[in-house]
Every structure is written in structure tokens, then in C-alpha cells.
XYZ file of C-alpha atoms in Angstrom:
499
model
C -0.998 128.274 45.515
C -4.344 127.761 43.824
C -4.373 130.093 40.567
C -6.982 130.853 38.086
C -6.957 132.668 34.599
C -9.540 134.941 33.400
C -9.777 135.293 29.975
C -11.558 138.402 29.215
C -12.617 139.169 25.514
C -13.930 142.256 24.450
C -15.114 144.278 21.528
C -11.862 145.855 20.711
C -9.045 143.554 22.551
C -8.345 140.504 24.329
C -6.956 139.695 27.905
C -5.654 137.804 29.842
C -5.331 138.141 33.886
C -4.079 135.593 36.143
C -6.029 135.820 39.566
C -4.528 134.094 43.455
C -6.700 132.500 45.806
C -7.367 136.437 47.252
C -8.938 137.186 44.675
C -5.797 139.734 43.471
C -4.056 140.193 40.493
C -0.990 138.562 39.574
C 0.218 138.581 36.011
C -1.621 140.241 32.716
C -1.250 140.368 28.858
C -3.789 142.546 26.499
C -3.759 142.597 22.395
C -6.095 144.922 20.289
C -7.140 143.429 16.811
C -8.486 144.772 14.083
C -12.289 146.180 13.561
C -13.581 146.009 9.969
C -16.449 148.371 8.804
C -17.538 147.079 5.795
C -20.593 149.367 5.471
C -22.235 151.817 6.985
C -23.990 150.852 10.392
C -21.530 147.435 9.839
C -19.174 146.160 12.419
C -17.548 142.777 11.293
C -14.541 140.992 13.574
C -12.493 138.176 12.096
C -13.000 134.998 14.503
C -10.082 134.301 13.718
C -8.014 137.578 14.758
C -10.399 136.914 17.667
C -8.916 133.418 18.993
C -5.122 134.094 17.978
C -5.472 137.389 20.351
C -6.931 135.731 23.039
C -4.435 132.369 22.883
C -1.465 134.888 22.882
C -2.135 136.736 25.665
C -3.274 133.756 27.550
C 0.464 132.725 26.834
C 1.838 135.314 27.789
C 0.424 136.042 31.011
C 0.788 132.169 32.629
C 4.661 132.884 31.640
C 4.548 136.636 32.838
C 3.176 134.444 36.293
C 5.639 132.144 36.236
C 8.513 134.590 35.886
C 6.238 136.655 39.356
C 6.342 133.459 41.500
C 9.915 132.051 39.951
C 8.136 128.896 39.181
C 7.636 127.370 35.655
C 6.247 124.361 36.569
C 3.350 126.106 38.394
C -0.372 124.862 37.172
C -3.284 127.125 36.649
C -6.537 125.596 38.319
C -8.877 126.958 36.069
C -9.861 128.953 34.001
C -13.009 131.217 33.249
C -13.857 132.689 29.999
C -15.828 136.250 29.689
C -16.792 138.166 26.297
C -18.424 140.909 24.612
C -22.181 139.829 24.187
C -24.491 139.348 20.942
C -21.513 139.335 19.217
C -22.107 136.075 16.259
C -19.533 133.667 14.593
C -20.703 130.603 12.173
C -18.434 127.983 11.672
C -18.112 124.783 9.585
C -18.031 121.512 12.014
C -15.622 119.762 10.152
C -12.723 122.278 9.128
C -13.253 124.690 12.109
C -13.021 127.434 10.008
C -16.000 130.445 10.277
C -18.134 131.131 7.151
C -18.405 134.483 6.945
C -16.836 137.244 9.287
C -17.991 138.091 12.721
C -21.363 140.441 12.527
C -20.686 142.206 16.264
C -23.216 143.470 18.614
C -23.061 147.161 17.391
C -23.906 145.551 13.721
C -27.338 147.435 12.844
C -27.684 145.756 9.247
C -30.495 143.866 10.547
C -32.962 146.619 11.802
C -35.422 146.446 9.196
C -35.597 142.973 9.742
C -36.689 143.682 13.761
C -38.767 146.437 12.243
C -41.021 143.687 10.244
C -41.141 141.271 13.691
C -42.337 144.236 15.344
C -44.611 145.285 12.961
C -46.239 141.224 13.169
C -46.831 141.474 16.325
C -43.562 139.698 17.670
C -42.741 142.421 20.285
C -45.113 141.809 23.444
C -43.808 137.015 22.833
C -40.144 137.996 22.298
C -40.100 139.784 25.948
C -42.138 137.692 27.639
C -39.953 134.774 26.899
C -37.161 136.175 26.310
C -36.449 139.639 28.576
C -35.571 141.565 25.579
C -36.709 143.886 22.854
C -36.407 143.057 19.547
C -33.225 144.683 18.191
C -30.305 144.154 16.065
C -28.300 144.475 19.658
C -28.883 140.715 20.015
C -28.149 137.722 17.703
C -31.499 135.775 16.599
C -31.025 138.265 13.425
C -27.883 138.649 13.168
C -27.940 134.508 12.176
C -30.318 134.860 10.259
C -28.875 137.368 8.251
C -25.932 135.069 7.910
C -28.095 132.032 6.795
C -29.413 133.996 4.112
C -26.736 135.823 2.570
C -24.187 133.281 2.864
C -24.088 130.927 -0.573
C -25.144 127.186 0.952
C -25.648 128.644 4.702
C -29.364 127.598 5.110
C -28.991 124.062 3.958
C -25.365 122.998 5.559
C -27.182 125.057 9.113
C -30.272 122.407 8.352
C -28.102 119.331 8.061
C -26.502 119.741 10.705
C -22.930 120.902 9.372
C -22.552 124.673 10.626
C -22.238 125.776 14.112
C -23.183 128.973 15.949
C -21.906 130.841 18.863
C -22.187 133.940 20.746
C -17.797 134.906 21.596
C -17.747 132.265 24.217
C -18.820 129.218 22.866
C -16.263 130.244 20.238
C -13.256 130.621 22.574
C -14.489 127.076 24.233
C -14.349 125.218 20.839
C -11.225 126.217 19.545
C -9.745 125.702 23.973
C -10.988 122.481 23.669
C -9.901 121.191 19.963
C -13.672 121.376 18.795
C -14.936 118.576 21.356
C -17.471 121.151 23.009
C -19.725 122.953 21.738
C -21.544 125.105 24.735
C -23.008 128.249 25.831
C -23.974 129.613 29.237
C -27.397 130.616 30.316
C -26.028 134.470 30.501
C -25.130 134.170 27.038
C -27.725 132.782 25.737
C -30.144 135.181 27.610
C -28.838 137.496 25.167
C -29.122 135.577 21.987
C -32.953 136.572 21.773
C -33.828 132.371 21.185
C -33.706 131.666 24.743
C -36.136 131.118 27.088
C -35.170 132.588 30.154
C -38.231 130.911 32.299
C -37.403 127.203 30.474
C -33.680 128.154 30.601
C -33.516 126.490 27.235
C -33.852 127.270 23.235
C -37.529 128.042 22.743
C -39.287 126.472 19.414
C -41.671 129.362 19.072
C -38.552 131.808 18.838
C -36.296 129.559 16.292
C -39.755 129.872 14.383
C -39.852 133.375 14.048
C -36.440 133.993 13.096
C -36.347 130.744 10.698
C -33.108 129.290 12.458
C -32.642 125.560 13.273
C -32.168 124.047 16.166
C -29.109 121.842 14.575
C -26.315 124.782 14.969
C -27.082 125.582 18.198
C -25.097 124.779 21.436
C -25.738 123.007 24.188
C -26.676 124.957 27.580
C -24.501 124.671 30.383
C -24.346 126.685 33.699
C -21.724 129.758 34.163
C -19.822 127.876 36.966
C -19.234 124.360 36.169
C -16.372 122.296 34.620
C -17.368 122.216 31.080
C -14.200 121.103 29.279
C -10.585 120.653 29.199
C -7.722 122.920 27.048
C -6.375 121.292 24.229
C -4.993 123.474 21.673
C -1.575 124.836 21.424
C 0.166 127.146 23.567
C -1.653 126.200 26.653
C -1.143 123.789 28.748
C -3.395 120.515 28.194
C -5.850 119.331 30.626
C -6.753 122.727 32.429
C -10.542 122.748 33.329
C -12.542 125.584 31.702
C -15.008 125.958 34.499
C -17.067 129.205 33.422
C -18.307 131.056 30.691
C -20.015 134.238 31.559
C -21.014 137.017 29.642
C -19.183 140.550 30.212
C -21.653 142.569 32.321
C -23.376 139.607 34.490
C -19.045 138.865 35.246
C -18.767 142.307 35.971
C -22.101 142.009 38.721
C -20.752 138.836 39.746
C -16.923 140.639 40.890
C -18.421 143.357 42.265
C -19.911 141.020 44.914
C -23.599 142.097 43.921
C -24.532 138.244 44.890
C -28.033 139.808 46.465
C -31.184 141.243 45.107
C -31.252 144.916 44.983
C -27.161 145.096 44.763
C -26.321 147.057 42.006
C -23.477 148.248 39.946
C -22.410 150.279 37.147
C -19.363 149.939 34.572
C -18.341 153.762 33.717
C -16.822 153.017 30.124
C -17.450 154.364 26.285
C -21.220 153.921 28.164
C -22.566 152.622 30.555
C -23.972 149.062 31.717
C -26.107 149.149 34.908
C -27.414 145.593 36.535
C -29.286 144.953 39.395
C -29.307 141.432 40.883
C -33.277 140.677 41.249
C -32.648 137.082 42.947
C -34.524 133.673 41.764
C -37.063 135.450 39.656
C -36.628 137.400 36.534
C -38.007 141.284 36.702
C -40.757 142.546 34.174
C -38.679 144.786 31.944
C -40.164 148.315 31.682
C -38.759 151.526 30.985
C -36.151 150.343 28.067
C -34.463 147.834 30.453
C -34.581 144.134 29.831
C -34.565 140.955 32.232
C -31.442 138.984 31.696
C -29.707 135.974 33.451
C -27.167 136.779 35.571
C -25.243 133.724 36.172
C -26.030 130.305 37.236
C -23.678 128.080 40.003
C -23.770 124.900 38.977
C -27.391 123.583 37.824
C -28.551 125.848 40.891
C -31.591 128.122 40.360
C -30.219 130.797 37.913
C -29.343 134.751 39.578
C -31.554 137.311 37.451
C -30.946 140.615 36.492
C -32.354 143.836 35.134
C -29.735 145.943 32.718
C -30.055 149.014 31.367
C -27.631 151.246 29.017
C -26.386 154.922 28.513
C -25.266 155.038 25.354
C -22.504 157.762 25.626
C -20.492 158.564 28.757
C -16.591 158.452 28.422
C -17.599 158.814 24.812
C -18.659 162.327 25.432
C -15.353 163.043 26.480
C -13.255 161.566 23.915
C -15.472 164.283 21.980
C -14.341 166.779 23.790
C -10.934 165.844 23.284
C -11.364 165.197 19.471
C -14.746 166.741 18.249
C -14.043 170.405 20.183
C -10.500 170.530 20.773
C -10.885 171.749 24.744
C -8.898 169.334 26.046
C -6.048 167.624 25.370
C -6.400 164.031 26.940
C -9.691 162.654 28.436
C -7.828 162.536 32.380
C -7.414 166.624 31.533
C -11.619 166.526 31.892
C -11.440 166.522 35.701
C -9.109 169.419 36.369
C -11.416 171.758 33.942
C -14.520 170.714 35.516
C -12.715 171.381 38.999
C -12.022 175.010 37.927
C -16.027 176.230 38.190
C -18.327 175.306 40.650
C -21.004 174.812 38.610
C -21.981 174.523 35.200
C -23.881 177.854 35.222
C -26.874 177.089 34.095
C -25.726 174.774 30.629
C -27.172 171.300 30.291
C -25.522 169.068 27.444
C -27.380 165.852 26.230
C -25.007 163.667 24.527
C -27.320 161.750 22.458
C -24.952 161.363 19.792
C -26.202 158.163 18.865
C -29.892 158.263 20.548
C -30.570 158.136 24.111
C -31.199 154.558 26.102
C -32.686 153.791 29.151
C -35.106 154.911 30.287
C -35.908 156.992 26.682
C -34.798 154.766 23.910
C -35.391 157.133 21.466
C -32.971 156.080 18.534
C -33.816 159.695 17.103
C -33.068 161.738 20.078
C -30.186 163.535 19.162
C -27.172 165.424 20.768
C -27.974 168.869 22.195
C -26.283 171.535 24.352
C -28.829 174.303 26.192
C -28.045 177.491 28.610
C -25.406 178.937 27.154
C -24.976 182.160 27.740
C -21.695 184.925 26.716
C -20.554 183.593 30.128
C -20.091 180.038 29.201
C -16.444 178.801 29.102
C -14.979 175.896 28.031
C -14.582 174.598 32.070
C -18.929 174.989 32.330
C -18.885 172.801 29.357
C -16.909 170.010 30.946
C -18.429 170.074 34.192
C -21.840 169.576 32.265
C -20.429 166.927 30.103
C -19.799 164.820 33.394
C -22.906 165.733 35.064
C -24.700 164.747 31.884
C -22.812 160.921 32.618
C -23.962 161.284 36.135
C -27.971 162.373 35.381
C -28.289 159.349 32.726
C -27.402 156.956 35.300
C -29.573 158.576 37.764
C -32.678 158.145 35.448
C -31.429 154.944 34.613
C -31.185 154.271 38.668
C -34.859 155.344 39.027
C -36.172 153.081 36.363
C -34.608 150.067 37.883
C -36.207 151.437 41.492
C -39.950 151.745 39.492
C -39.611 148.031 37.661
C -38.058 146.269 40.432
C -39.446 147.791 43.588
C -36.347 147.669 45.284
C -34.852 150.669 46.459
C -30.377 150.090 46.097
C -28.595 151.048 49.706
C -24.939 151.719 47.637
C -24.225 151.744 43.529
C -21.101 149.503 43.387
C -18.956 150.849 39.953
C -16.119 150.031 37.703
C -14.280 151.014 34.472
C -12.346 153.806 33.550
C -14.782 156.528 34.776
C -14.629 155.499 38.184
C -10.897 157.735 37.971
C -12.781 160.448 37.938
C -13.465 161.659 41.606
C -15.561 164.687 40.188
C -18.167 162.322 38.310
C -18.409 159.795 41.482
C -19.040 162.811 43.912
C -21.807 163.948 41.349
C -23.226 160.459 40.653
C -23.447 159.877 44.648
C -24.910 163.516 45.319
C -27.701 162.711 42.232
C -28.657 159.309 43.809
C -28.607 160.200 47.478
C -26.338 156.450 47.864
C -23.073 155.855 48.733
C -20.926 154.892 45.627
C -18.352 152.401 46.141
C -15.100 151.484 43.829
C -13.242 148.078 44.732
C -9.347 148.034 44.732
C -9.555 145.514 41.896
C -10.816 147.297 38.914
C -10.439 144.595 36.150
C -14.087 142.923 37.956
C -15.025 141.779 35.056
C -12.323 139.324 34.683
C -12.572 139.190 38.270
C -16.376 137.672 38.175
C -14.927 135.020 35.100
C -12.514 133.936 37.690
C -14.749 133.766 40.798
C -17.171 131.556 38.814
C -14.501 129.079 37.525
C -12.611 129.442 41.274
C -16.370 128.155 42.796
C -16.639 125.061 39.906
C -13.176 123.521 41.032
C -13.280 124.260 45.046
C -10.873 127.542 45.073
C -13.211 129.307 46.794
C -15.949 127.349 49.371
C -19.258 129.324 48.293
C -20.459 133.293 47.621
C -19.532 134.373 51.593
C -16.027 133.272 50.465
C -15.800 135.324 47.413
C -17.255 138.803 49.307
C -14.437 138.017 52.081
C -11.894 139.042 48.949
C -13.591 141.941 47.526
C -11.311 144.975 49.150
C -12.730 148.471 48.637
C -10.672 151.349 47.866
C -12.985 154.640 47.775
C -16.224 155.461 49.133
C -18.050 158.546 48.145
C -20.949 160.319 50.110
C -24.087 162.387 48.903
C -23.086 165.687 49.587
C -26.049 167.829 48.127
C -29.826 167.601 49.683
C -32.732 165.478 47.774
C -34.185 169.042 46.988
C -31.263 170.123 45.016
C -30.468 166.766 43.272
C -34.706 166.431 42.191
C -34.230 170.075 40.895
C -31.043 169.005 38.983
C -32.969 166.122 37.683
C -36.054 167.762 36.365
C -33.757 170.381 34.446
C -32.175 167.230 32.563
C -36.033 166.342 31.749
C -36.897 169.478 30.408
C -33.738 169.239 28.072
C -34.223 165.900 27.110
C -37.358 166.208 26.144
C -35.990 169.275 23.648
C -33.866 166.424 22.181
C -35.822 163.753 21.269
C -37.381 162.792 17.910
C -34.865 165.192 16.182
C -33.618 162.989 13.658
């Protein structure tokens, strides 16, 4: 029985799944470790916390599969390796050790720094060759904050002695014993140094930001054999055949192998990608042009991506902020108890709104109350206020990419929540569809390393294993969702440029 384990990263735990041939799974471990907030608008990791978390539960879920099969001499085929994004470690070549903390993609410590590249001029080169903005979201500054205010950085970077990675290239050095040092072309699409036409590091880009070439790692595809595990508490000689980074895994499990597929992961926020085939997408609208994957020296998959910034989060401050409900499931059940929200429109731009806005200013806001209002109108608006991001977010992708989606394919924990899916489908006018097998984006890390060693035959083979469990259908007419939509305008645009 061919086997594969997906080791999924993320901001605030590690896991571990171990996948069958079917694509289902079989065996599972997850750790949390510890998030360090050294200063305001500061999110640090320790690497280290990182790699003992995700070794563990590695462990533990190859014996937690051996104890399901009652085999402990079973072998794992592969395995695939998926992470939170942006997210920057520098370590010393020789000792292995990093040189400073983590500085994780939430980090902002570097935004006056992309304020000055902007203000140069840097903004209209850095998408072109790169499918981004300039932001702190992505790494190019985050290293080169580290190169500057770590004692002896600069000059061990320039001699070759210090290495960088994004969470991936990380987990694959310390897998393999330090032999490889590597990076896929979805990772590095986020790095901000990358050249997503070239599919290499771009001179003009290492320029700008003042970082050399020398601590970079090599580029390899996201499906191909790229080492071998050698470290304790894993077995030795397993082939690590895919690095991938969190979302593109995510579009990869969800079977959106085709321009114009789409889907969305309902978590904190939400991450929508569309699949736009050989050729990468001109960003517009606050969405950037990212690789998706790339099969094995194959023309690379593109994708466009954009972000709402709160969703579940909204919720959670519900729960905690307002007191209204007791636990984030109890959200549906109050919603369910009005048919409407009567009239109130929230905007949770607690932190700013994203795509299509990006206003960083914008600022949370709650409109229509009236003596009526109850606590249920509230949290029925708080979930259409999910649902009408995504829409706009939906629409931009449509304007950028000309393609109009058939279905929106989703994941993560707000997919639980039949109230929000019946609202996001009635808002779009699309089916929305939820696979059986929620955990996609360990799912897509598993695919991709299932492909590299011969698990699975090609991408025809992979959609035969996708199972659905839940369709929902537009209910409402185009009328009634355009009206719903241009209400959320008018209140958005009452909540921008606040702060």
C-alpha cells in the first residue's frame, strides 16, 4: 500500500497527516508552539520550536499509521512538505543554527522600508517581475532587515556563510542533515526576489533590496524528488518529493488543476486563488500573480490570489470582543433565528480591508441599527459580511482575469457553517462545493510528492480521488444579490480612510 506524508506547517502549529493511494486520510499528529511578540506590529517564531514541532508530529503520526494498518515495518513513499508563506529564517551554514529569530509574514516592522521603495519609484518593476506589491507581507525586507540589524549579518550573508529560507527550505535542510538547500517556484513567488517570467532570482530585485545572491537557495519545481530524510526520528532514505507553499497546496487538493477553477480557504481570513493556466494574470484590483505549482520542470500553473483580512476572525470577536456568543459553532444557530439582518451591515475592517480595497486605514464599522436590532441581526450580518468580501473579491478576479468561475471550490473551518455557504453561493450566483477531505492543504503537499514518485499516474488521476461531500445552490435572484452588494459598497465606502 503506497503511503505518503504531508507535512503541513503553519503559522501557529505543525502537522502531520499520513495520506493512502485514495487520496484519504489515515493517521494524524498536530503541536502548537509558541508565538513571540516582541514589539508592537512584531511577530517572531523560533526556527527552532518550528522544526522540533514538525519532526514530532511527523513521528508520531507514521507510528499512529503503523498501529491503523498493524504493520511497523510499513514504508512511507514520500513525503511532501507545505508551510505558511513569507515567513523568514537565517541560518549559519556551518553550525545549523538560525541567527536571529523567525520575522513571520504578519511582521510589519519593515513598512517604512516598502514605503521608501515605493516612494523611488520601485512599485510599477517589483509587479511586473514579480506579481506582487511591495509590502512587509513578503520577505525581500524582511532579510534585509535581518542583514542590517544583526551584528556581522551583512558580511558572513556576502561571503557566503549564512543561509536564507522561506519555512520550507528550512524544514528540507534540517530533513535532509543540511545537504539541500532548496526552494520551490511557489515559494519563491512570494519572496518578492523572484522573477516569476525567468522563474529564477532576478539581479535587478537583489539590487533594490541590497541582498546577495550567496544565501539564497537553489530553485527546484513543487513536484520532484529533491532529497532524502536524514535526521533523527524519521526513517532514513524517504524521498522528499514536494515543497509547496500553503495556499497554491490548498488549489492544488481542491483539484483546481484548470484555468478559471477557483477556491477559497474560509479561516481567521480568507485566501482566494484562481488557476490562470501557463501564463501569469496582470494583477489589478489588490490581487497579485503568483505561481501556483510546477510538475516537474513542466511549464509552471499560475495563479491570481486575493485576501479578506477578517472572516472567522469576526467571530471569535463576537465570542470575545461582545460577549453574544459563547463558542464560534454557537454563530450559526443565532444567525438561523432571523431571516434577515434587518437592514444592519457590519464591516469588519478591524485591521484594514484587502482585496479589492486595500485600504490599510479602513477601519471596522457597524451601520443600520435601529431599537430593533438584536444580537441574532448582528450575527447574521457578521457572516454575510464574510460572504460579501469574497463576493467582491470573486468579481475582481472575474475583471483581471476575464474568466468567469462555473463553481467556488472551499475549505477550512468556515466551510461548517451551512448558513455562510448558502449566503456565499446565493451572492455569487455559483454552486459552492466542499470536498469530504477537508485537510486539502496537506492534501495538495501529498498529491504533488504522490505525482514525483509514480503514486498517482498524472492530474486525471488525482481528480478521480477528490470525493465531494456538500453542494450548495444560489437560492436568491441576481437582482437581490446586486442589491445586497451595492449596500456593502455604500458602507464600505463610510469605512475607509478612518484611521
Amino acid at each position: 500500500m503506497a503511503a505518503i506524508l504531508a507535512l503541513d506547517q503553519g503559522t501557529t502549529s505543525s502537522r502531520a497527516i499520513v495520506f493512502d493511494e485514495r487520496g484519504r486520510p489515515l493517521a494524524s499528529a498536530q503541536q502548537e508552539f509558541r508565538q513571540h511578540f516582541p514589539a508592537p506590529g512584531w511577530v517572531e517564531h523560533d526556527a527552532i520550536d518550528i522544526w522540533q514541532s514538525q519532526r514530532q508530529v511527523a513521528e508520531e503520526a507514521i507510528k499512529r499509521w503503523h498501529q491503523t494498518i498493524g504493520d511497523p515495518q510499513a514504508t512511507i513513499s514520500a513525503i511532501g512538505v507545505t508551510n505558511q508563506r513569507e515567513t523568514t529564517v537565517l541560518w549559519n551554514r556551518v553550525t545549523g543554527q538560525p541567527i536571529a529569530p523567525a520575522i513571520v509574514w504578519q511582521d510589519r516592522r519593515t513598512a517604512s522600508m516598502c514605503e521608501r521603495l515605493v516612494a523611488d519609484g520601485a512599485l510599477n518593476m517589483v509587479r511586473a517581475k514579480t506579481g506582487l506589491v511591495i509590502d512587509p507581507y513578503f520577505s525581500a525586507t524582511k532579510i534585509a532587515w535581518l542583514l542590517e540589524h544583526i551584528e556581522g549579518a551583512r558580511e558572513r550573508a556576502e561571503r557566503g556563510e549564512i543561509a536564507f529560507g522561506t519555512i520550507d527550505t528550512w524544514l528540507l535542510y534540517n530533513l535532509t542533515a543540511g545537504k539541500v538547500h532548496a526552494t520551490d517556484v511557489s515559494n519563491a513567488s512570494r519572496t518578492m526576489l523572484f522573477n516569476i517570467h525567468t522563474l529564477d532570482w532576478d539581479d535587478e530585485l537583489l539590487t533594490l533590496t541590497d541582498i546577495p545572491r550567496a544565501i539564497l537557495p537553489k530553485i527546484v519545481s513543487s513536484s520532484e524528488i529533491i532529497g532524502t530524510t536524514s535526521c533523527d526520528g524519521l526513517p532514513h532514505g524517504v524521498p522528499i518529493a514536494s515543497l509547496v507553499g500553503d495556499q497554491q497546496a490548498a488549489l492544488f487538493g481542491q483539484g483546481c488543476h484548470q484555468p478559471g477553477l477557483v477556491k477559497n480557504t474560509y479561516g481567521t481570513g480568507c485566501f482566494m486563488l484562481m488557476n490562470t493556466g501557463r501564463v501569469p494574470a496582470l494583477p489589478a484590483k489588490g490581487l497579485i500573480s503568483t505561481v501556483g505549482w510546477r510538475q516537474a520542470h513542466a511549464v509552471p500553473t499560475y495563479a491570481l490570489e486575493g485576501s479578506v483580512f477578517i472572516a472567522g476572525a469576526a467571530v471569535q470577536w463576537l465570542r470575545d470582543g461582545l460577549g453574544i456568543i459563547e463558542s464560534a459553532s454557537d454563530v450559526e444557530a443565532l444567525a438561523a433565528s432571523v431571516a434577515s439582518t434587518d437592514g444592519v451591515v457590519f464591516v469588519p475592517a478591524f485591521s484594514g480591508l484587502g482585496t479589492p480595497d486595500w485600504d490599510p486605514t479602513a477601519r471596522g464599522m457597524m451601520i443600520g441599527l435601529t431599537r430593533g436590532t438584536t444580537k441574532a441581526h448582528i450575527a447574521r450580518a457578521t457572516l454575510e459580511a464574510i460572504a460579501l468580501q469574497c463576493a467582491e473579491l470573486m468579481r475582481a478576479m472575474k475583471d483581471a482575469s476575464g474568466i468567469a468561475p462555473h463553481e467556488l471550490r472551499v475549505d477550512g473551518g468556515g466551510t461548517a457553517n451551512s448558513i455562510l455557504m448558502q449566503m456565499q453561493a446565493d451572492l455569487l450566483g455559483i454552486p459552492i462545493v466542499k470536498a469530504q477531505v477537508t485537510e486539502t492543504t496537506a492534501l495538495g503537499a501529498a498529491f504533488l510528492a504522490g505525482l514525483a514518485v509514480g503514486t498517482w499516474s498524472g492530474l486525471p488521476d488525482i481528480v478521480h480521488q477528490i470525493a465531494l461531500e456538500h453542494t450548495w445552490e444560489p437560492t436568491i435572484s441576481r437582482d437581490e444579490a446586486e442589491a445586497k452588494l451595492a449596500n456593502w459598497h455604500r458602507a464600505t465606502e463610510r469605512a475607509k480612510h478612518w484611521a
